[in-house]
Amino acid sequence: TILCLLRSFEYSQKNAILVPAAALGVGGILVFWLRSRHKIKTIEMGDGWWGSGERPLKGKEDESIRPFKIETSDKEIEDLHRRLEQARYTPPLEGAAFHYGFNSNYLRKVVAYWRNQFDWRKQVEVLNKYPHFQTTIEGIDIHFIHVKPSYVPHGRAVQPLLMVHGWPGSFYEFYKIIPLLTEPARHGLNEGDVVFEVICPSIPGYGFSEAPHQKGFDSVATARIFHKLMNRLGFKQYYLQGGDWGSRITTNMAQMLPQSVKGLHLNVVFINKQGLGRIISVMLGAYLPWLVGLTREDARRIYPFMEKNVYYLLRESGYLHIQATKPDTAGCGLNDSPVGLAAYILEKFSTWTDKSFLDKDDGGLESKYSLDELLTNVMIYWVTSSIVSSVRYYKENFAKDPDLTAHTRVGVHVPTGIAAFPQELAHTPRVWAKQMFKNIVTYSYMPRGGHFAAFEEPKLLAQDIMQFVRKVEQL
């Protein structure tokens, strides 16, 4: 009896130790599983080298920030004029307007203005009105402008804002919106409660940023370089804004280092993720939009679906297939002919600004922009010979990820603002955007405007950015 009591005591003692230990172990596994489910996935930052040849084994990269100034010369202008004078034209079909591309009758007018009235020296002065810089990151020189507010009210925090352009745009797209963001009170936007210092880099291979010398330079590499740029400028946290490729790059930045991104503002959202749910949403949305989370405005912008999301995009995306497959072939002609370059670039500023401009003989270009503005953007590509390296960006991105969906598996958890412009290439309703952007703070149906928002409607875009940042700062 005594032996049985002893054995029973030993067994109960073991249970007293094993049961809590087992419970603790199971509980720990459960907690780990729950935490792992809610852990934010990120894109690996990694590293890269895009300079010529192999990366040096020794020596630290020059991290200095160097002042930069755009310059021109008589030789550069004389060469341009000679090429413009020797242009050949093919007469357009009668009544073709812009349905076959850039109407050559109007192209003659643009080229005549370019040759006889456009003053590149004067535009260089305009470009140099903001401070330009270069710095070397991952073996290539990165160009950017950095504009600080001239006056900051006492006690007011200045928010750093990185704005990224796309193709066929440039840093120049932001010249009209910069003063609205850095000096809002002077332009009647607010009483100065939100003030920015703006950093606008040129994507490597665009404008005055050196082109990568190695294959594989995509939006993730760009995102990493721009994070390094902001860190080099002394910023630990900052806001991001982008459209076109700038939207993709800044989204990647938010996915890569969410702790560094205070907020992400986009004026275009491309979500290619398909599936049964999307098909059902599209089918039911035409009849019962509220049932699938679409608003009346969403329905107005999406339907008829085939016309607005298939036929229109097929018509407007021919350039994309060329640039995503054999960019250098088309690039040869564009880099050699300023007239060809202007036609290729400005045609996008027509239809992507307003779909109805297809029916106009002049493409509606001068109804939204001046010829000086349009040709200054073209000249940035011409004088830097960057058209080939800029269109290669499509091949580098699509070759790795043909439908650009790889990164949609990594959600965006930073506060996000979306400005949906009615003439954008495609409309993404909030309910679709939420599949990727998990923390949408503002979603605005903009009253007018198209793809080049900062260039076309700077005040509307500035107001939306400020509204977004105010809400984020109040969170």
Short mmCIF file of N, CA, C and O in Angstrom, two decimals, residues 10-70:
data_model
loop_
_atom_site.label_atom_id
_atom_site.label_comp_id
_atom_site.label_asym_id
_atom_site.label_seq_id
_atom_site.Cartn_x
_atom_site.Cartn_y
_atom_site.Cartn_z
N GLU A 10 4.51 10.07 -7.20
CA GLU A 10 5.49 10.40 -8.24
C GLU A 10 4.79 10.73 -9.57
O GLU A 10 5.16 11.65 -10.29
N TYR A 11 3.73 9.91 -9.89
CA TYR A 11 2.99 10.12 -11.14
C TYR A 11 2.31 11.49 -11.17
O TYR A 11 2.35 12.21 -12.15
N SER A 12 1.70 11.83 -10.00
CA SER A 12 1.02 13.14 -9.93
C SER A 12 2.01 14.29 -10.03
O SER A 12 1.72 15.33 -10.60
N GLN A 13 3.21 14.10 -9.48
CA GLN A 13 4.24 15.13 -9.56
C GLN A 13 4.68 15.34 -11.02
O GLN A 13 4.89 16.47 -11.46
N LYS A 14 4.84 14.22 -11.73
CA LYS A 14 5.22 14.33 -13.15
C LYS A 14 4.14 15.06 -13.95
O LYS A 14 4.44 15.90 -14.79
N ASN A 15 2.87 14.69 -13.65
CA ASN A 15 1.77 15.37 -14.34
C ASN A 15 1.77 16.86 -14.05
O ASN A 15 1.47 17.68 -14.92
N ALA A 16 2.11 17.19 -12.80
CA ALA A 16 2.14 18.60 -12.41
C ALA A 16 3.15 19.39 -13.24
O ALA A 16 3.01 20.59 -13.42
N ILE A 17 4.18 18.71 -13.72
CA ILE A 17 5.21 19.37 -14.53
C ILE A 17 4.90 19.26 -16.01
O ILE A 17 4.97 20.23 -16.76
N LEU A 18 4.50 18.02 -16.47
CA LEU A 18 4.31 17.76 -17.89
C LEU A 18 3.10 18.48 -18.48
O LEU A 18 3.16 19.03 -19.58
N VAL A 19 1.98 18.46 -17.73
CA VAL A 19 0.76 19.05 -18.28
C VAL A 19 0.92 20.55 -18.55
O VAL A 19 0.64 21.03 -19.65
N PRO A 20 1.42 21.34 -17.56
CA PRO A 20 1.64 22.77 -17.87
C PRO A 20 2.66 22.98 -18.98
O PRO A 20 2.52 23.90 -19.80
N ALA A 21 3.70 22.14 -19.00
CA ALA A 21 4.73 22.27 -20.04
C ALA A 21 4.12 22.03 -21.42
O ALA A 21 4.39 22.76 -22.39
N ALA A 22 3.29 20.97 -21.50
CA ALA A 22 2.63 20.67 -22.77
C ALA A 22 1.69 21.79 -23.18
O ALA A 22 1.64 22.21 -24.34
N ALA A 23 0.94 22.29 -22.20
CA ALA A 23 0.01 23.39 -22.48
C ALA A 23 0.75 24.62 -22.96
O ALA A 23 0.32 25.32 -23.87
N LEU A 24 1.90 24.89 -22.29
CA LEU A 24 2.72 26.04 -22.68
C LEU A 24 3.25 25.88 -24.10
O LEU A 24 3.27 26.83 -24.89
N GLY A 25 3.67 24.66 -24.41
CA GLY A 25 4.19 24.39 -25.75
C GLY A 25 3.13 24.58 -26.82
O GLY A 25 3.35 25.24 -27.84
N VAL A 26 1.95 23.99 -26.59
CA VAL A 26 0.84 24.12 -27.55
C VAL A 26 0.42 25.58 -27.67
O VAL A 26 0.19 26.10 -28.77
N GLY A 27 0.36 26.27 -26.53
CA GLY A 27 0.00 27.69 -26.55
C GLY A 27 1.00 28.52 -27.32
O GLY A 27 0.63 29.42 -28.07
N GLY A 28 2.29 28.20 -27.13
CA GLY A 28 3.34 28.93 -27.85
C GLY A 28 3.23 28.75 -29.34
O GLY A 28 3.37 29.70 -30.12
N ILE A 29 2.94 27.49 -29.76
CA ILE A 29 2.79 27.20 -31.19
C ILE A 29 1.59 27.96 -31.75
O ILE A 29 1.64 28.53 -32.84
N LEU A 30 0.49 28.00 -30.98
CA LEU A 30 -0.72 28.70 -31.41
C LEU A 30 -0.47 30.20 -31.56
O LEU A 30 -0.87 30.82 -32.54
N VAL A 31 0.22 30.77 -30.56
CA VAL A 31 0.55 32.21 -30.61
C VAL A 31 1.43 32.51 -31.81
O VAL A 31 1.23 33.49 -32.53
N PHE A 32 2.45 31.66 -32.05
CA PHE A 32 3.36 31.85 -33.19
C PHE A 32 2.59 31.79 -34.51
O PHE A 32 2.80 32.60 -35.41
N TRP A 33 1.63 30.82 -34.58
CA TRP A 33 0.84 30.67 -35.81
C TRP A 33 -0.03 31.90 -36.04
O TRP A 33 -0.12 32.41 -37.15
N LEU A 34 -0.66 32.37 -34.97
CA LEU A 34 -1.51 33.55 -35.09
C LEU A 34 -0.70 34.78 -35.48
O LEU A 34 -1.12 35.59 -36.31
N ARG A 35 0.48 34.94 -34.87
CA ARG A 35 1.33 36.10 -35.18
C ARG A 35 1.84 36.02 -36.61
O ARG A 35 1.93 37.03 -37.31
N SER A 36 2.22 34.81 -37.04
CA SER A 36 2.74 34.65 -38.40
C SER A 36 1.67 34.96 -39.44
O SER A 36 1.96 35.44 -40.53
N ARG A 37 0.39 34.65 -39.06
CA ARG A 37 -0.71 34.96 -39.98
C ARG A 37 -0.84 36.46 -40.18
O ARG A 37 -1.20 36.93 -41.25
N HIS A 38 -0.58 37.22 -39.13
CA HIS A 38 -0.76 38.67 -39.19
C HIS A 38 0.53 39.42 -39.46
O HIS A 38 0.53 40.64 -39.52
N LYS A 39 1.62 38.68 -39.62
CA LYS A 39 2.89 39.34 -39.91
C LYS A 39 2.85 39.94 -41.31
O LYS A 39 2.42 39.30 -42.28
N ILE A 40 3.26 41.18 -41.43
CA ILE A 40 3.22 41.86 -42.72
C ILE A 40 4.33 41.33 -43.62
O ILE A 40 5.51 41.37 -43.26
N LYS A 41 3.93 40.83 -44.78
CA LYS A 41 4.91 40.39 -45.76
C LYS A 41 5.55 41.61 -46.41
O LYS A 41 4.88 42.62 -46.63
N THR A 42 6.81 41.50 -46.70
CA THR A 42 7.51 42.61 -47.37
C THR A 42 8.32 42.07 -48.54
O THR A 42 8.61 40.88 -48.62
N ILE A 43 8.68 42.98 -49.44
CA ILE A 43 9.59 42.64 -50.53
C ILE A 43 11.01 42.76 -49.99
O ILE A 43 11.35 43.74 -49.33
N GLU A 44 11.82 41.77 -50.25
CA GLU A 44 13.22 41.81 -49.81
C GLU A 44 13.93 43.00 -50.46
O GLU A 44 13.82 43.21 -51.67
N MET A 45 14.64 43.76 -49.65
CA MET A 45 15.34 44.94 -50.18
C MET A 45 16.51 44.53 -51.07
O MET A 45 16.68 45.05 -52.16
N GLY A 46 17.31 43.59 -50.61
CA GLY A 46 18.43 43.11 -51.41
C GLY A 46 19.46 44.20 -51.69
O GLY A 46 19.56 45.19 -50.96
N ASP A 47 20.18 44.03 -52.78
CA ASP A 47 21.21 44.99 -53.17
C ASP A 47 21.43 44.83 -54.67
O ASP A 47 20.93 43.89 -55.29
N GLY A 48 22.19 45.73 -55.26
CA GLY A 48 22.42 45.65 -56.70
C GLY A 48 23.62 46.45 -57.14
O GLY A 48 24.19 47.25 -56.39
N TRP A 49 24.02 46.20 -58.37
CA TRP A 49 25.10 46.95 -59.01
C TRP A 49 24.73 47.16 -60.47
O TRP A 49 24.49 46.20 -61.20
N TRP A 50 24.63 48.42 -60.89
CA TRP A 50 24.17 48.74 -62.23
C TRP A 50 25.21 49.54 -63.02
O TRP A 50 24.94 50.00 -64.13
N GLY A 51 26.40 49.67 -62.44
CA GLY A 51 27.47 50.37 -63.13
C GLY A 51 28.07 49.53 -64.23
O GLY A 51 27.73 48.36 -64.42
N SER A 52 29.00 50.11 -64.96
CA SER A 52 29.67 49.41 -66.05
C SER A 52 30.67 48.39 -65.48
O SER A 52 31.40 48.68 -64.53
N GLY A 53 30.68 47.18 -66.05
CA GLY A 53 31.61 46.15 -65.58
C GLY A 53 31.19 45.56 -64.25
O GLY A 53 30.06 45.74 -63.79
N GLU A 54 32.12 44.84 -63.63
CA GLU A 54 31.83 44.20 -62.36
C GLU A 54 31.96 45.19 -61.20
O GLU A 54 32.69 46.17 -61.28
N ARG A 55 31.25 44.89 -60.14
CA ARG A 55 31.27 45.75 -58.97
C ARG A 55 32.66 45.72 -58.34
O ARG A 55 33.23 44.65 -58.14
N PRO A 56 33.22 46.90 -58.04
CA PRO A 56 34.55 46.92 -57.40
C PRO A 56 34.55 46.16 -56.08
O PRO A 56 33.60 46.27 -55.29
N LEU A 57 35.59 45.38 -55.85
CA LEU A 57 35.67 44.60 -54.62
C LEU A 57 36.02 45.47 -53.42
O LEU A 57 35.60 45.21 -52.30
N LYS A 58 36.80 46.49 -53.69
CA LYS A 58 37.24 47.36 -52.59
C LYS A 58 36.77 48.79 -52.83
O LYS A 58 36.48 49.20 -53.94
N GLY A 59 36.74 49.52 -51.75
CA GLY A 59 36.39 50.94 -51.86
C GLY A 59 34.91 51.18 -51.67
O GLY A 59 34.07 50.45 -52.20
N LYS A 60 34.61 52.19 -50.91
CA LYS A 60 33.21 52.54 -50.63
C LYS A 60 32.70 53.48 -51.71
O LYS A 60 33.43 54.31 -52.25
N GLU A 61 31.42 53.35 -52.03
CA GLU A 61 30.81 54.19 -53.05
C GLU A 61 30.78 55.66 -52.59
O GLU A 61 30.57 55.94 -51.41
N ASP A 62 31.00 56.55 -53.54
CA ASP A 62 30.93 57.98 -53.26
C ASP A 62 29.49 58.35 -52.92
O ASP A 62 28.61 58.30 -53.78
N GLU A 63 29.23 58.71 -51.68
CA GLU A 63 27.87 59.02 -51.24
C GLU A 63 27.58 60.53 -51.20
O GLU A 63 26.58 60.96 -50.65
N SER A 64 28.45 61.31 -51.80
CA SER A 64 28.27 62.76 -51.77
C SER A 64 27.06 63.18 -52.61
O SER A 64 26.70 62.53 -53.59
N ILE A 65 26.43 64.27 -52.19
CA ILE A 65 25.33 64.89 -52.94
C ILE A 65 25.93 66.06 -53.71
O ILE A 65 26.40 67.02 -53.11
N ARG A 66 25.91 65.98 -55.03
CA ARG A 66 26.60 66.98 -55.85
C ARG A 66 25.60 67.89 -56.58
O ARG A 66 24.67 67.39 -57.22
N PRO A 67 25.77 69.20 -56.47
CA PRO A 67 24.90 70.11 -57.23
C PRO A 67 25.02 69.82 -58.73
O PRO A 67 26.09 69.47 -59.23
N PHE A 68 23.92 69.97 -59.44
CA PHE A 68 23.88 69.65 -60.87
C PHE A 68 23.15 70.77 -61.59
O PHE A 68 22.19 71.35 -61.06
N LYS A 69 23.60 71.10 -62.78
CA LYS A 69 22.95 72.15 -63.55
C LYS A 69 22.78 71.68 -64.99
O LYS A 69 23.70 71.12 -65.59
N ILE A 70 21.59 71.89 -65.52
CA ILE A 70 21.32 71.54 -66.92
C ILE A 70 21.93 72.62 -67.81
O ILE A 70 21.79 73.82 -67.55
#
